[in-house]
Short mmCIF file of C-alpha atoms in Angstrom, two decimals:
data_model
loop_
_atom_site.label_atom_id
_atom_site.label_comp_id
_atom_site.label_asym_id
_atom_site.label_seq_id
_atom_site.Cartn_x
_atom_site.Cartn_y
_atom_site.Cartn_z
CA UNK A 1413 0.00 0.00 0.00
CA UNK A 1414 2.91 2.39 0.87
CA UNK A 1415 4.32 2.27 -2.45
CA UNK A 1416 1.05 2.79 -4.14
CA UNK A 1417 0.42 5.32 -1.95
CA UNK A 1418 3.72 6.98 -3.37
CA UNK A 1419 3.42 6.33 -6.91
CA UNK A 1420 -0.24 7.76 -7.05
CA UNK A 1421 1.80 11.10 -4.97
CA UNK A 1422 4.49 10.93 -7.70
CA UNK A 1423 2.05 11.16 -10.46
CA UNK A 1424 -0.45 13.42 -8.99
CA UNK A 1425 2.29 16.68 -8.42
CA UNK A 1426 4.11 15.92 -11.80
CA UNK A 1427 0.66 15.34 -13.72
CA UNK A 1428 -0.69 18.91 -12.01
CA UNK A 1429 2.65 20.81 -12.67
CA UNK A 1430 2.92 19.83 -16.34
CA UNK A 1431 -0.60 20.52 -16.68
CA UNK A 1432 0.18 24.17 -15.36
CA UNK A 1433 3.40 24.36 -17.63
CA UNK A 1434 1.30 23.06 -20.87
CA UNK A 1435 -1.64 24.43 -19.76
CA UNK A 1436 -0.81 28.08 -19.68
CA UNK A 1437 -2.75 30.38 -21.88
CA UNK A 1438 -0.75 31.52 -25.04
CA UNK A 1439 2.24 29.02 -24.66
CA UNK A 1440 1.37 28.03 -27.92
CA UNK A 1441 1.76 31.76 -28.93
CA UNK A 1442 5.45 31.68 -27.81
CA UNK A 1443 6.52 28.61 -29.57
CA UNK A 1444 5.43 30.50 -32.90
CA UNK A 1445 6.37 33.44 -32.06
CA UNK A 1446 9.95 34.92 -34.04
CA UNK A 1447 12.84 35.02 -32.19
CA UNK A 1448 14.25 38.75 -31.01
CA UNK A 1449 15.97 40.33 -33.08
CA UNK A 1450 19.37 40.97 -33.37
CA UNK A 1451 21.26 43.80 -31.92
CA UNK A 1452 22.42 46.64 -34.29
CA UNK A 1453 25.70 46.78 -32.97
CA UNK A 1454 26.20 42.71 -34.47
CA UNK A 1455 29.15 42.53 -36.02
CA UNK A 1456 29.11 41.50 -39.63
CA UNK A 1457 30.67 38.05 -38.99
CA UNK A 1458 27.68 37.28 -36.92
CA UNK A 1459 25.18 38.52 -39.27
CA UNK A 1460 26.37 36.34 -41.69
CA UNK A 1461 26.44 33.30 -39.48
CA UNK A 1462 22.75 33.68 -38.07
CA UNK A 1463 21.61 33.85 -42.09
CA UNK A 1464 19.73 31.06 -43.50
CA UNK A 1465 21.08 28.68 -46.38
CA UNK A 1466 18.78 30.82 -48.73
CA UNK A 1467 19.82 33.76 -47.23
CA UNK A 1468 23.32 33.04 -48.20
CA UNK A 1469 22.79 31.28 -51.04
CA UNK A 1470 21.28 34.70 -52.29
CA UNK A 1471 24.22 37.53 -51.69
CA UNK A 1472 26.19 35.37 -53.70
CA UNK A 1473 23.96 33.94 -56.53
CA UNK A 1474 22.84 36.84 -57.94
CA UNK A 1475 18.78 37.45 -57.91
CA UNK A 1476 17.78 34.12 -57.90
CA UNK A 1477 14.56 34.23 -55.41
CA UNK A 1478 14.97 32.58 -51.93
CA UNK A 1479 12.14 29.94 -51.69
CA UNK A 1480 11.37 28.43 -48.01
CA UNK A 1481 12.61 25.19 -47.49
CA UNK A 1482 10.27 22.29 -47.51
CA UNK A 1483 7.63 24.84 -49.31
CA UNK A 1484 4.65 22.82 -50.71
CA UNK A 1485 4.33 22.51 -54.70
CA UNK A 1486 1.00 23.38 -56.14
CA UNK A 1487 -0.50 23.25 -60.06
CA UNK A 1488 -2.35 26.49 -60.96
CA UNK A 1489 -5.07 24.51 -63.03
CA UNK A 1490 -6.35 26.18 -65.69
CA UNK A 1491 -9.86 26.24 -65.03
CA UNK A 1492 -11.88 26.72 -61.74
CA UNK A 1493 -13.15 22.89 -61.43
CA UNK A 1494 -9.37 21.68 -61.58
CA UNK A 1495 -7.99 24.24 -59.23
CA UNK A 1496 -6.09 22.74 -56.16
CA UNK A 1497 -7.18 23.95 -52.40
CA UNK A 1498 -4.89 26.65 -50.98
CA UNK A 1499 -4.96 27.05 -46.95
CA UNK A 1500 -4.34 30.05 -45.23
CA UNK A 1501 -1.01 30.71 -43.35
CA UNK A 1502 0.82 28.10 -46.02
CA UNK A 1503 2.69 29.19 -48.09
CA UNK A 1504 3.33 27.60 -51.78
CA UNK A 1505 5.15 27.29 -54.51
CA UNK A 1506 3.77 26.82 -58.14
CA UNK A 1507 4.53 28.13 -61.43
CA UNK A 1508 3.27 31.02 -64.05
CA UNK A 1509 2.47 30.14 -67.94
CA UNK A 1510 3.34 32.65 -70.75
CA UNK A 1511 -0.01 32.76 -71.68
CA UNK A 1512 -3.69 31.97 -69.81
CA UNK A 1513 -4.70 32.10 -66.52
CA UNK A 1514 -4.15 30.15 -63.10
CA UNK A 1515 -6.82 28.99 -60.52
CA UNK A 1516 -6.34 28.25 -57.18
CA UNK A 1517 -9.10 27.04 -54.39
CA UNK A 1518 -9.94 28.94 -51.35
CA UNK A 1519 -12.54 27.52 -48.73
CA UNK A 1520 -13.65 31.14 -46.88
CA UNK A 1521 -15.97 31.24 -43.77
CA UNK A 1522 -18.35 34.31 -43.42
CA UNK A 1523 -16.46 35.82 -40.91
CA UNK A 1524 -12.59 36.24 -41.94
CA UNK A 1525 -10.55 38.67 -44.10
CA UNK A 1526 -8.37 36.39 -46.50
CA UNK A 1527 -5.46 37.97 -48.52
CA UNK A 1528 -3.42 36.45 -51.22
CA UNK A 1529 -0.20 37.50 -52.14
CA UNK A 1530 1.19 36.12 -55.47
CA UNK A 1531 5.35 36.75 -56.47
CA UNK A 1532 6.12 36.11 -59.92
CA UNK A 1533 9.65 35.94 -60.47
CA UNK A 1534 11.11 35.27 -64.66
CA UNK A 1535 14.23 33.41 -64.80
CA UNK A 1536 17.47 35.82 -64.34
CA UNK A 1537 18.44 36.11 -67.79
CA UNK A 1538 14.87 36.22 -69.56
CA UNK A 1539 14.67 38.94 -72.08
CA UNK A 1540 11.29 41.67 -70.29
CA UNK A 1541 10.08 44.47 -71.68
CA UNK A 1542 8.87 47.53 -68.96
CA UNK A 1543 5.42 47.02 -69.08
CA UNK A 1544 5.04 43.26 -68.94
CA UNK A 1545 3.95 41.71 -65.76
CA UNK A 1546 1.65 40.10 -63.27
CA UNK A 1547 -1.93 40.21 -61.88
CA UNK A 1548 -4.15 38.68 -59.22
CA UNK A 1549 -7.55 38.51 -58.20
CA UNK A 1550 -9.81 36.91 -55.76
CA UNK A 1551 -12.82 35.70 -57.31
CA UNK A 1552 -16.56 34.27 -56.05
CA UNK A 1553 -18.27 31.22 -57.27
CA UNK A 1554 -19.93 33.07 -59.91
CA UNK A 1555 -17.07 34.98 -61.34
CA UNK A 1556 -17.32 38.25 -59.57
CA UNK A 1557 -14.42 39.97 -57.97
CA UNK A 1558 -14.08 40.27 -54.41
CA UNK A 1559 -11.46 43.71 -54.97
CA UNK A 1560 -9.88 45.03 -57.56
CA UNK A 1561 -7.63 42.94 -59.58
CA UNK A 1562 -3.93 44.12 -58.86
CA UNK A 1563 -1.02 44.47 -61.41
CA UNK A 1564 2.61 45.04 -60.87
CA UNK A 1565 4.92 45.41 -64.05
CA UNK A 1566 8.74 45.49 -64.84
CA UNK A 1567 9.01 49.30 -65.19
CA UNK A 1568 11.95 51.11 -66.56
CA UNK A 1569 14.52 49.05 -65.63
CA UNK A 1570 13.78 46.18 -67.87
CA UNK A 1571 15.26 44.26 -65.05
CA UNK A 1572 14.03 40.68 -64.13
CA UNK A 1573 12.83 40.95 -60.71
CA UNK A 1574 10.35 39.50 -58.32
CA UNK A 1575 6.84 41.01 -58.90
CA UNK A 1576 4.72 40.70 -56.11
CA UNK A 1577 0.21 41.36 -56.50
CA UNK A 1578 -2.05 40.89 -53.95
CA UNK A 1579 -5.61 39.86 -53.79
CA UNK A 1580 -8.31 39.78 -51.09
CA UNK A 1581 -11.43 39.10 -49.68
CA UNK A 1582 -12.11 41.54 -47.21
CA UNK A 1583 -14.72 41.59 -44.48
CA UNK A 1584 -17.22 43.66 -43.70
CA UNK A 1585 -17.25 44.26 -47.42
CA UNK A 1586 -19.83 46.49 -49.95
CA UNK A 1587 -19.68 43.56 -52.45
CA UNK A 1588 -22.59 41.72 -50.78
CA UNK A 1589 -21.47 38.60 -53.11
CA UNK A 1590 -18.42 37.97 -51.50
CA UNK A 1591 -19.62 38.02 -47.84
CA UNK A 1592 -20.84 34.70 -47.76
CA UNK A 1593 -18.81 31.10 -46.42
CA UNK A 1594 -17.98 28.89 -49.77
CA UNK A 1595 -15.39 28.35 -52.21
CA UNK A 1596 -13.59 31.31 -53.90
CA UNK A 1597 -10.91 31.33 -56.74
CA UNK A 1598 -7.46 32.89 -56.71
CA UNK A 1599 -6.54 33.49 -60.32
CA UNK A 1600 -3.41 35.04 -61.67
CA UNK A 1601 -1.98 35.50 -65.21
CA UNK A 1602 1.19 37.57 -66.83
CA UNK A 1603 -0.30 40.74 -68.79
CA UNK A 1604 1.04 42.67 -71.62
CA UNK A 1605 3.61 40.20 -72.80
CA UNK A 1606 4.64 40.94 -76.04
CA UNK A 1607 8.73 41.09 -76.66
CA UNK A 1608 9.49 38.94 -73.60
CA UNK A 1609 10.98 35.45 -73.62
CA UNK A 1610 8.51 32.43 -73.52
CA UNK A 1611 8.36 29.89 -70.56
CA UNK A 1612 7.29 29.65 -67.10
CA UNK A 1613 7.78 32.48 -64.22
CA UNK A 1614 8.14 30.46 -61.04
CA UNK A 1615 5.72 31.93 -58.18
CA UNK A 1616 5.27 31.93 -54.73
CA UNK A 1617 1.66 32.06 -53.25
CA UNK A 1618 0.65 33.27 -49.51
CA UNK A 1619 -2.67 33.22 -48.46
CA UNK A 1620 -2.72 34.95 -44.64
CA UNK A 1621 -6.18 34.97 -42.96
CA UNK A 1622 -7.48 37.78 -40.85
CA UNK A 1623 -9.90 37.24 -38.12
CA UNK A 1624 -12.58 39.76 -37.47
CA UNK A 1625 -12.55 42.16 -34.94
CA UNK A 1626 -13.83 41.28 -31.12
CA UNK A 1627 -16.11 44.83 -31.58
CA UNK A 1628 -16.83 46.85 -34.42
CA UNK A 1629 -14.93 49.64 -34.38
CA UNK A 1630 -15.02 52.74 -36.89
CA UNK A 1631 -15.48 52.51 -40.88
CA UNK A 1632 -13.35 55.19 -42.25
CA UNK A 1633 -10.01 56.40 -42.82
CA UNK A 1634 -8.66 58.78 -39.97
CA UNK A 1635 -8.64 62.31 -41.70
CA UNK A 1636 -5.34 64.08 -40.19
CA UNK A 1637 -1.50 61.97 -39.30
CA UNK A 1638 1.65 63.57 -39.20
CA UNK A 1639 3.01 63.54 -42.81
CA UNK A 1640 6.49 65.34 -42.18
CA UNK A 1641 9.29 63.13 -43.29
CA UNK A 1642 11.59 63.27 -40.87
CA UNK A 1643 15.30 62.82 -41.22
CA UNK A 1644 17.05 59.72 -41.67
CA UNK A 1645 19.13 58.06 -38.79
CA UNK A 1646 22.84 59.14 -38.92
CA UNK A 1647 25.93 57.39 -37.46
CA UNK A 1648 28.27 54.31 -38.93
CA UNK A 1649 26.21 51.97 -40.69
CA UNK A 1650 26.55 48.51 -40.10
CA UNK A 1651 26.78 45.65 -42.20
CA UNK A 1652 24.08 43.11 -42.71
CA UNK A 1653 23.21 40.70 -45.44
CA UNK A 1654 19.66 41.37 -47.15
CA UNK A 1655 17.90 37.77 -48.12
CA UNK A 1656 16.87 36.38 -51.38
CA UNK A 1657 13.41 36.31 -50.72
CA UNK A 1658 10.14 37.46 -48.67
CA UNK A 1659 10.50 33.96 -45.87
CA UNK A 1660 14.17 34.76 -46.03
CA UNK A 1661 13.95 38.47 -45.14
CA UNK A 1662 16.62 39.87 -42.61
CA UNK A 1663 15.49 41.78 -39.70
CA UNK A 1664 16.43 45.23 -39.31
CA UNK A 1665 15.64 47.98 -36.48
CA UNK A 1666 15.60 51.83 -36.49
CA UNK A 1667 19.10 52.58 -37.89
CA UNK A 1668 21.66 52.38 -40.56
CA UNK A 1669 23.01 49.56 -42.55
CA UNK A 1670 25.00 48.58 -45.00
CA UNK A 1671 25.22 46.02 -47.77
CA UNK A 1672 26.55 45.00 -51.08
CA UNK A 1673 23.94 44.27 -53.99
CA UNK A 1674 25.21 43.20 -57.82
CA UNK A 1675 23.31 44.05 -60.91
CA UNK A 1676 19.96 41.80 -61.49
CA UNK A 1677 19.80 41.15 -57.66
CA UNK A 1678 17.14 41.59 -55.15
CA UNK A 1679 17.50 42.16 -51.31
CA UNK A 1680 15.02 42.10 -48.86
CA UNK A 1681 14.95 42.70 -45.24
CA UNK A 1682 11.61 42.88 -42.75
CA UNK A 1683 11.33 45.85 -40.09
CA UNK A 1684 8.86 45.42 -37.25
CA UNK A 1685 6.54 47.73 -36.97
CA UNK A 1686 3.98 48.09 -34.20
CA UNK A 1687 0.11 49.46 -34.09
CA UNK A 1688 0.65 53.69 -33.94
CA UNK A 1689 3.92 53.75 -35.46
CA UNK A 1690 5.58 55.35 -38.40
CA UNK A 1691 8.22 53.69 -40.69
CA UNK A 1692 10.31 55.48 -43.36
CA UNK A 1693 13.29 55.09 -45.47
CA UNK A 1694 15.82 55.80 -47.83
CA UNK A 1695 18.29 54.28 -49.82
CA UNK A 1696 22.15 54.78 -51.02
CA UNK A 1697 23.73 53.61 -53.51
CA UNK A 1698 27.41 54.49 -54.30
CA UNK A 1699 28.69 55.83 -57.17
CA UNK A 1700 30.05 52.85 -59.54
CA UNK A 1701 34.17 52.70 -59.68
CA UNK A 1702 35.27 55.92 -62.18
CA UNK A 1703 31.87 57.68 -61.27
CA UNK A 1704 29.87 58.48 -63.90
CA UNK A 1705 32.43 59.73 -66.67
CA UNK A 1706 31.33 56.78 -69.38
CA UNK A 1707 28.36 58.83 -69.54
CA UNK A 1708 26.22 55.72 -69.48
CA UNK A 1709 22.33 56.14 -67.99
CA UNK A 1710 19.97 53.41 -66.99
CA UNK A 1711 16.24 54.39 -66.06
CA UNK A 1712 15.08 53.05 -63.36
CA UNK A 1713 18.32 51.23 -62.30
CA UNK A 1714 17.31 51.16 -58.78
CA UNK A 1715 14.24 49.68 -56.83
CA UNK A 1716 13.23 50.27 -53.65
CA UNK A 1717 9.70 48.97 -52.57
CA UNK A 1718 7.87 48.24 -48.90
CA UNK A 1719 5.44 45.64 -49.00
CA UNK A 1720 3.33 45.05 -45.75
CA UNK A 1721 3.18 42.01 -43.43
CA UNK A 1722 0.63 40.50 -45.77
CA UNK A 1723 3.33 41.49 -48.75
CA UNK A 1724 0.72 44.07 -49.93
CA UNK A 1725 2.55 46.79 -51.89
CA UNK A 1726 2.67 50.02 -49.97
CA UNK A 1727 4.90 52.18 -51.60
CA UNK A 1728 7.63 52.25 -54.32
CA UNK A 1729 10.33 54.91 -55.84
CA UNK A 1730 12.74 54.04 -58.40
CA UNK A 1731 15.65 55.62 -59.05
CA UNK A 1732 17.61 56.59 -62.83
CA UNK A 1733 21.96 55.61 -62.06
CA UNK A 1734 24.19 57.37 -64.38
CA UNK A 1735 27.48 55.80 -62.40
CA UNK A 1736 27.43 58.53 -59.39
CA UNK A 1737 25.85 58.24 -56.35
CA UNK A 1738 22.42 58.11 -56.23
CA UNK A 1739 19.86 58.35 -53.09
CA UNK A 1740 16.09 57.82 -53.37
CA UNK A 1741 13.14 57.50 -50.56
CA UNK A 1742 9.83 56.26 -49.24
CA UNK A 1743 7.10 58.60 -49.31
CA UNK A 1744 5.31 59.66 -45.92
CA UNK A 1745 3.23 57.18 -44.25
CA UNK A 1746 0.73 57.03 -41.60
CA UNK A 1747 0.47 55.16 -38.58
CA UNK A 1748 -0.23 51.93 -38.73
CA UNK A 1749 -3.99 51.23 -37.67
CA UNK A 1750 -6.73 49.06 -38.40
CA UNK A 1751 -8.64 51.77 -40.03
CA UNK A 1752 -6.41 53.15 -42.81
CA UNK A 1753 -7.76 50.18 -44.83
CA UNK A 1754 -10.72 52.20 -45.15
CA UNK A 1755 -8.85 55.20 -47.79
CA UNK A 1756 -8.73 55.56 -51.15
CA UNK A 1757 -4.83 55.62 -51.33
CA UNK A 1758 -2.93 52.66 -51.89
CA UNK A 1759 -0.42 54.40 -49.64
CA UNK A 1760 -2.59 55.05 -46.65
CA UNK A 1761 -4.38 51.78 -47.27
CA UNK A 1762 -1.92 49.41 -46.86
CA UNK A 1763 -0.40 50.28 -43.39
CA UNK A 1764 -3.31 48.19 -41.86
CA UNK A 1765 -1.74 46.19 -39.45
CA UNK A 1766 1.07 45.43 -37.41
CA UNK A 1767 4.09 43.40 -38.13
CA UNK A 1768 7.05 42.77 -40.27
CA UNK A 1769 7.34 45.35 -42.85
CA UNK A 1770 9.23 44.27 -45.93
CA UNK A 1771 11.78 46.50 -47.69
CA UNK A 1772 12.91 45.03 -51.12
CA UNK A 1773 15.80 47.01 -52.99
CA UNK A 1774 16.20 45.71 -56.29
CA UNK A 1775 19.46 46.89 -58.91
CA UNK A 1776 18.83 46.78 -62.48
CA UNK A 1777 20.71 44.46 -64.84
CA UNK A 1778 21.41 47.05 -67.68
CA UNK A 1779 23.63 48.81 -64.71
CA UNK A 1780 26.01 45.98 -65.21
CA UNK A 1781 26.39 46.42 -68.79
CA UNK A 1782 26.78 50.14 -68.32
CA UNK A 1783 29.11 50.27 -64.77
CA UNK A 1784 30.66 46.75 -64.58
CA UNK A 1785 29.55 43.90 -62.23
CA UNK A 1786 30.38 45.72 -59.25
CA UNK A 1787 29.06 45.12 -56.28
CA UNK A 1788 27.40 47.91 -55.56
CA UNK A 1789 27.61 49.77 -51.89
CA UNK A 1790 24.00 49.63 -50.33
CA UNK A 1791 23.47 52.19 -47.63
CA UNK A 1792 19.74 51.55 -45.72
CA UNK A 1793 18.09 54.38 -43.11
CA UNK A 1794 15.33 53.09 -41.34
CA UNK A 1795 13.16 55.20 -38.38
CA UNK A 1796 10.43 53.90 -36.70
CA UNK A 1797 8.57 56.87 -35.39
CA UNK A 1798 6.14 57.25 -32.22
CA UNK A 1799 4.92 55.06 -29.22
CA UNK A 1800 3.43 51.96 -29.97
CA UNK A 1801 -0.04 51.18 -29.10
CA UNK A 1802 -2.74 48.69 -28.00
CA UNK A 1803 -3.97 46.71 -31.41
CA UNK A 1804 -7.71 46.71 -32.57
CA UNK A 1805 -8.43 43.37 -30.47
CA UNK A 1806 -9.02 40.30 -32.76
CA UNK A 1807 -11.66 37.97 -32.42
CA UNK A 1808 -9.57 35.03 -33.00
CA UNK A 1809 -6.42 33.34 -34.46
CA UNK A 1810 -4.96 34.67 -37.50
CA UNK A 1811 -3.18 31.84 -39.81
CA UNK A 1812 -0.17 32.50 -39.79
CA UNK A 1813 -0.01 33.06 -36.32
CA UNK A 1814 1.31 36.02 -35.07
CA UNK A 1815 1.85 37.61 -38.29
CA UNK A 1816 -0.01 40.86 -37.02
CA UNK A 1817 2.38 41.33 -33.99
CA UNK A 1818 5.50 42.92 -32.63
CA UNK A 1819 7.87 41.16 -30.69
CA UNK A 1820 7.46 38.08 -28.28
CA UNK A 1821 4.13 39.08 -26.62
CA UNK A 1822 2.61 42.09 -29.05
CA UNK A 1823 0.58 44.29 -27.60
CA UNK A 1824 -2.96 43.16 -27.56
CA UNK A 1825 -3.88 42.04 -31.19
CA UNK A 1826 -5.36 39.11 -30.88
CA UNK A 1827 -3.37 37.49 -33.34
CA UNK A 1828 -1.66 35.17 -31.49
CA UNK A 1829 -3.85 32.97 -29.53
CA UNK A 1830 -7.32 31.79 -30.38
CA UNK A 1831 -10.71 33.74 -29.31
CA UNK A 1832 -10.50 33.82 -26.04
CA UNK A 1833 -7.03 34.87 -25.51
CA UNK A 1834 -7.74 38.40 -27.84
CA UNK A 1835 -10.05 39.27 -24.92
CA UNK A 1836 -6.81 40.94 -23.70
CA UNK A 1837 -6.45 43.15 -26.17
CA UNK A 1838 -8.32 46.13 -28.32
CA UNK A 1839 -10.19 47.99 -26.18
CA UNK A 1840 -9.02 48.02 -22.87
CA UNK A 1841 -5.70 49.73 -23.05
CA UNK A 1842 -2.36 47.44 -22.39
CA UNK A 1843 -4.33 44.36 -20.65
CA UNK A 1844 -2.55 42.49 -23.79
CA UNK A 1845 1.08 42.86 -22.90
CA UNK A 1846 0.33 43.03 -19.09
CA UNK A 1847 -2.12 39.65 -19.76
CA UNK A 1848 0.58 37.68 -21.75
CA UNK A 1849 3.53 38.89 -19.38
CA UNK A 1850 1.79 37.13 -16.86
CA UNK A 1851 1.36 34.12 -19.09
CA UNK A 1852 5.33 34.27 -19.61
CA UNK A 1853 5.96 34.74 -15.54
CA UNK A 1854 3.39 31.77 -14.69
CA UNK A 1855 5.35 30.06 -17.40
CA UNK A 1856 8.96 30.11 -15.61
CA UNK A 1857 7.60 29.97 -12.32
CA UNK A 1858 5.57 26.31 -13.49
CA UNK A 1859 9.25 25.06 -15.08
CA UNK A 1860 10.90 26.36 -12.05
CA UNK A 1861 8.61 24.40 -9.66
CA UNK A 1862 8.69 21.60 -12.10
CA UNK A 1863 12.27 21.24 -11.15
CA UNK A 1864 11.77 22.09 -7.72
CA UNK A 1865 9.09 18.49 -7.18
CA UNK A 1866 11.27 16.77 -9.21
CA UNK A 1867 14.60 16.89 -7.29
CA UNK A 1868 12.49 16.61 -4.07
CA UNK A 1869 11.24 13.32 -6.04
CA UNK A 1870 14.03 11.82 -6.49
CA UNK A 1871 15.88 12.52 -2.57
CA UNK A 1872 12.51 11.15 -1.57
CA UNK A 1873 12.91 7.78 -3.77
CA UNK A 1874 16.34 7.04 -2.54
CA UNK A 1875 15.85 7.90 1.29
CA UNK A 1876 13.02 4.55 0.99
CA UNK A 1877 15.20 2.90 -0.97
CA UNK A 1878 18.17 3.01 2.15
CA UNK A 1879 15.35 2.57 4.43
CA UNK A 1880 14.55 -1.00 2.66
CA UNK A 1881 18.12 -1.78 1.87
CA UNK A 1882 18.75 -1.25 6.15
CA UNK A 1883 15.82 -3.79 7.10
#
């Protein structure tokens, strides 16, 4: 009896303390949550070292995109009854046809915002003229679009580059044909090919969904937000390597930095950026070895773009390189905030919600033929600008999770737990962070006491044990 007695005592504390650890409201919210980031004063070595394989693969292949590893391979069909099933917070690869359009499957609720972001990206040494390009759409059973269709082209530079379009179904919505639950169509084609090579574009797909809100808040755009640009951080830059792609994006914070980019190659690198703050930048790029005494001139030689967390365009500038240095920047955007979805301006529209902001700097072939192979020197100036605030409070999980929040334990979105957890954020004013830092305390002190039983377990087992051994 004694010894069942002790077993059933054994099980009972370790069965109620893992229960606490596992049991803990949002733990699931900070295994999927991104790690920190690093610090700015990192030394180049150990940016380079924390860099994925496609991260490194891409500063020294030239613009070949960066695909995640292990990323699942669909066939755009082309016609809706073939199309294959795409699930939010997955994201894809597939391919792009010179000619006709893709389908692809979604399964909506009534409930959910669903976005679809599409990057198109032609082979490194196809032959693209500036207008040729890509387009998206999110479609209802019946044919109807659910926004409007959204095109990105080439542009001066008649550079190959990624091309990313994004497409949505977005709730509440005026189009009272795309409110309902059922299946919807993702369909994207190349448009106004005419001297460009034939063959396939590879693409990368990334359907995000976004719960509604816990309680309805306002339905237009705020009217006034600081628009004075302010300057650019000073100071040293430092060095760190862009990625190859939008999954292989290295994180930057307020500051300078520096990097190297070749002709036909394409950077990118993800800033956080939280509910009620302001993002800009600007870009360098130095003048090519001689200057600019060949005379030569490339429109458009430089890209710089920011896509949102959702890999919605936001803003663009591109920049003509005649060999001397050249510096170009972001327009003035707002805050971010759940309403600015609400304006007419692409702009002002797409700073929506929080989380990693995507900067994508992209250097023109032709300059090669014009300046030499280089590399280039890349100088980035990033500011994030005001306090951040408490998020709009989301009704439940958003797939991918977490992709609407800033750092470990964000600050009330929602996004990262499912409906009940968003209770803590929204409306209240800070209960998020202060909710979820309890979570993380409660967390330790469980694993702490977990340790704590178990030591006492085991001097418990062996004092019995020389007990028996003496009679």
């Amino acid at each position: 009896m004694g010894r069942r007695r002790t077993a059933w005592w054994r099980v009972a504390v370790v069965g109620v303390v893992l229960g606490a650890v596992g049991g803990a409201p949002g733990s699931v919210g900070f295994a999927a949550s991104a790690s920190p980031l690093r610090s700015p004063s990192a030394s180049p070595s150990s940016s380079a070292t924390a860099s994925s394989p496609a991260t490194a693969s891409s500063s020294t292949t030239g613009s070949s995109y960066a695909f995640a590893e292990g990323t699942p391979s669909v066939r755009g069909a082309t016609d809706t009854g073939d199309a294959e099933r795409l699930d939010p917070g997955t994201t894809y690869r597939s391919s792009l046809p010179s000619e006709g359009k893709v389908y692809y499957r979604l399964v909506l609720d009534s409930t959910s915002t669903v976005y679809v972001a599409a990057t198109a990206v032609p082979p490194t040494d196809a032959a693209v003229t500036a207008t040729e390009g890509v387009r998206v759409s999110v479609q209802d059973a019946d044919g109807r679009t659910c926004s409007a269709p959204d095109t990105a082209s080439i542009g001066a530079g008649r550079s190959p580059r990624p091309l990313t379009v994004w497409g949505a179904r977005q709730l509440p919505s005026s189009r009272s044909l795309c409110r309902g639950a059922g299946t919807y169509y993702v369909v994207v084609e190349r448009v106004l090919r005419t001297e460009s090579s034939p063959g396939d574009w590879d693409l990368e797909l990334a359907p995000v969904l976004e719960p509604r809100l816990r309680k309805a808040g306002s339905t237009s755009a705020p009217e006034a937000w600081d628009s004075a640009t302010p300057s650019p951080p000073g100071g040293e830059a430092v060095r760190r390597r862009g990625g190859g792609g939008f999954t292989a994006a290295t994180a930057l914070e307020q500051g300078a930095w520096r990097d190297d980019v070749r002709p036909g190659q394409t950077l990118f690198y993800k800033v956080p950026v939280d509910w009620g703050q302001q993002v800009y930048a600007t870009a360098d790029l130095s003048s090519a070895s001689g200057g600019g005494e060949g005379g030569g001139f490339v429109p458009g030689g430089v890209n710089l773009a920011l896509y949102n967390p959702v890999r919605g365009l936001v803003d663009a500038t591109s920049i003509s390189y005649n060999g001397s240095q050249k510096s170009g920047a972001l327009a003035a955007l707002p805050p971010v905030g759940y309403d600015n979805r609400y304006a007419v301006s692409d702009r002002v529209g797409g700073m929506r919600f929080a989380g990693s902001y995507y900067l994508v700097v992209h250097l023109a072939a032709r300059v090669g033929e014009e300046f030499g192979d280089g590399p280039f020197g890349l100088t980035l100036r990033v500011r994030v600008k005001g306090e951040a605030t408490v998020g709009p409070g989301y009704a439940g999980r958003s797939e991918p999770s977490g992709i609407f929040q800033v750092g470990l334990l964000g600050r009330g979105s929602g996004a990262v737990g499912d409906a009940g957890s968003s209770d803590a954020g929204g409306d209240g004013g800070g209960g998020g962070g202060a909710g979820m830092m309890l979570v993380a305390v409660g967390g330790i002190g469980a694993g702490t006491l977990l340790l704590v039983v178990l030591g006492v377990w085991v001097v418990v087992g062996r004092r019995r044990a020389a007990r028996a051994a003496g009679v």
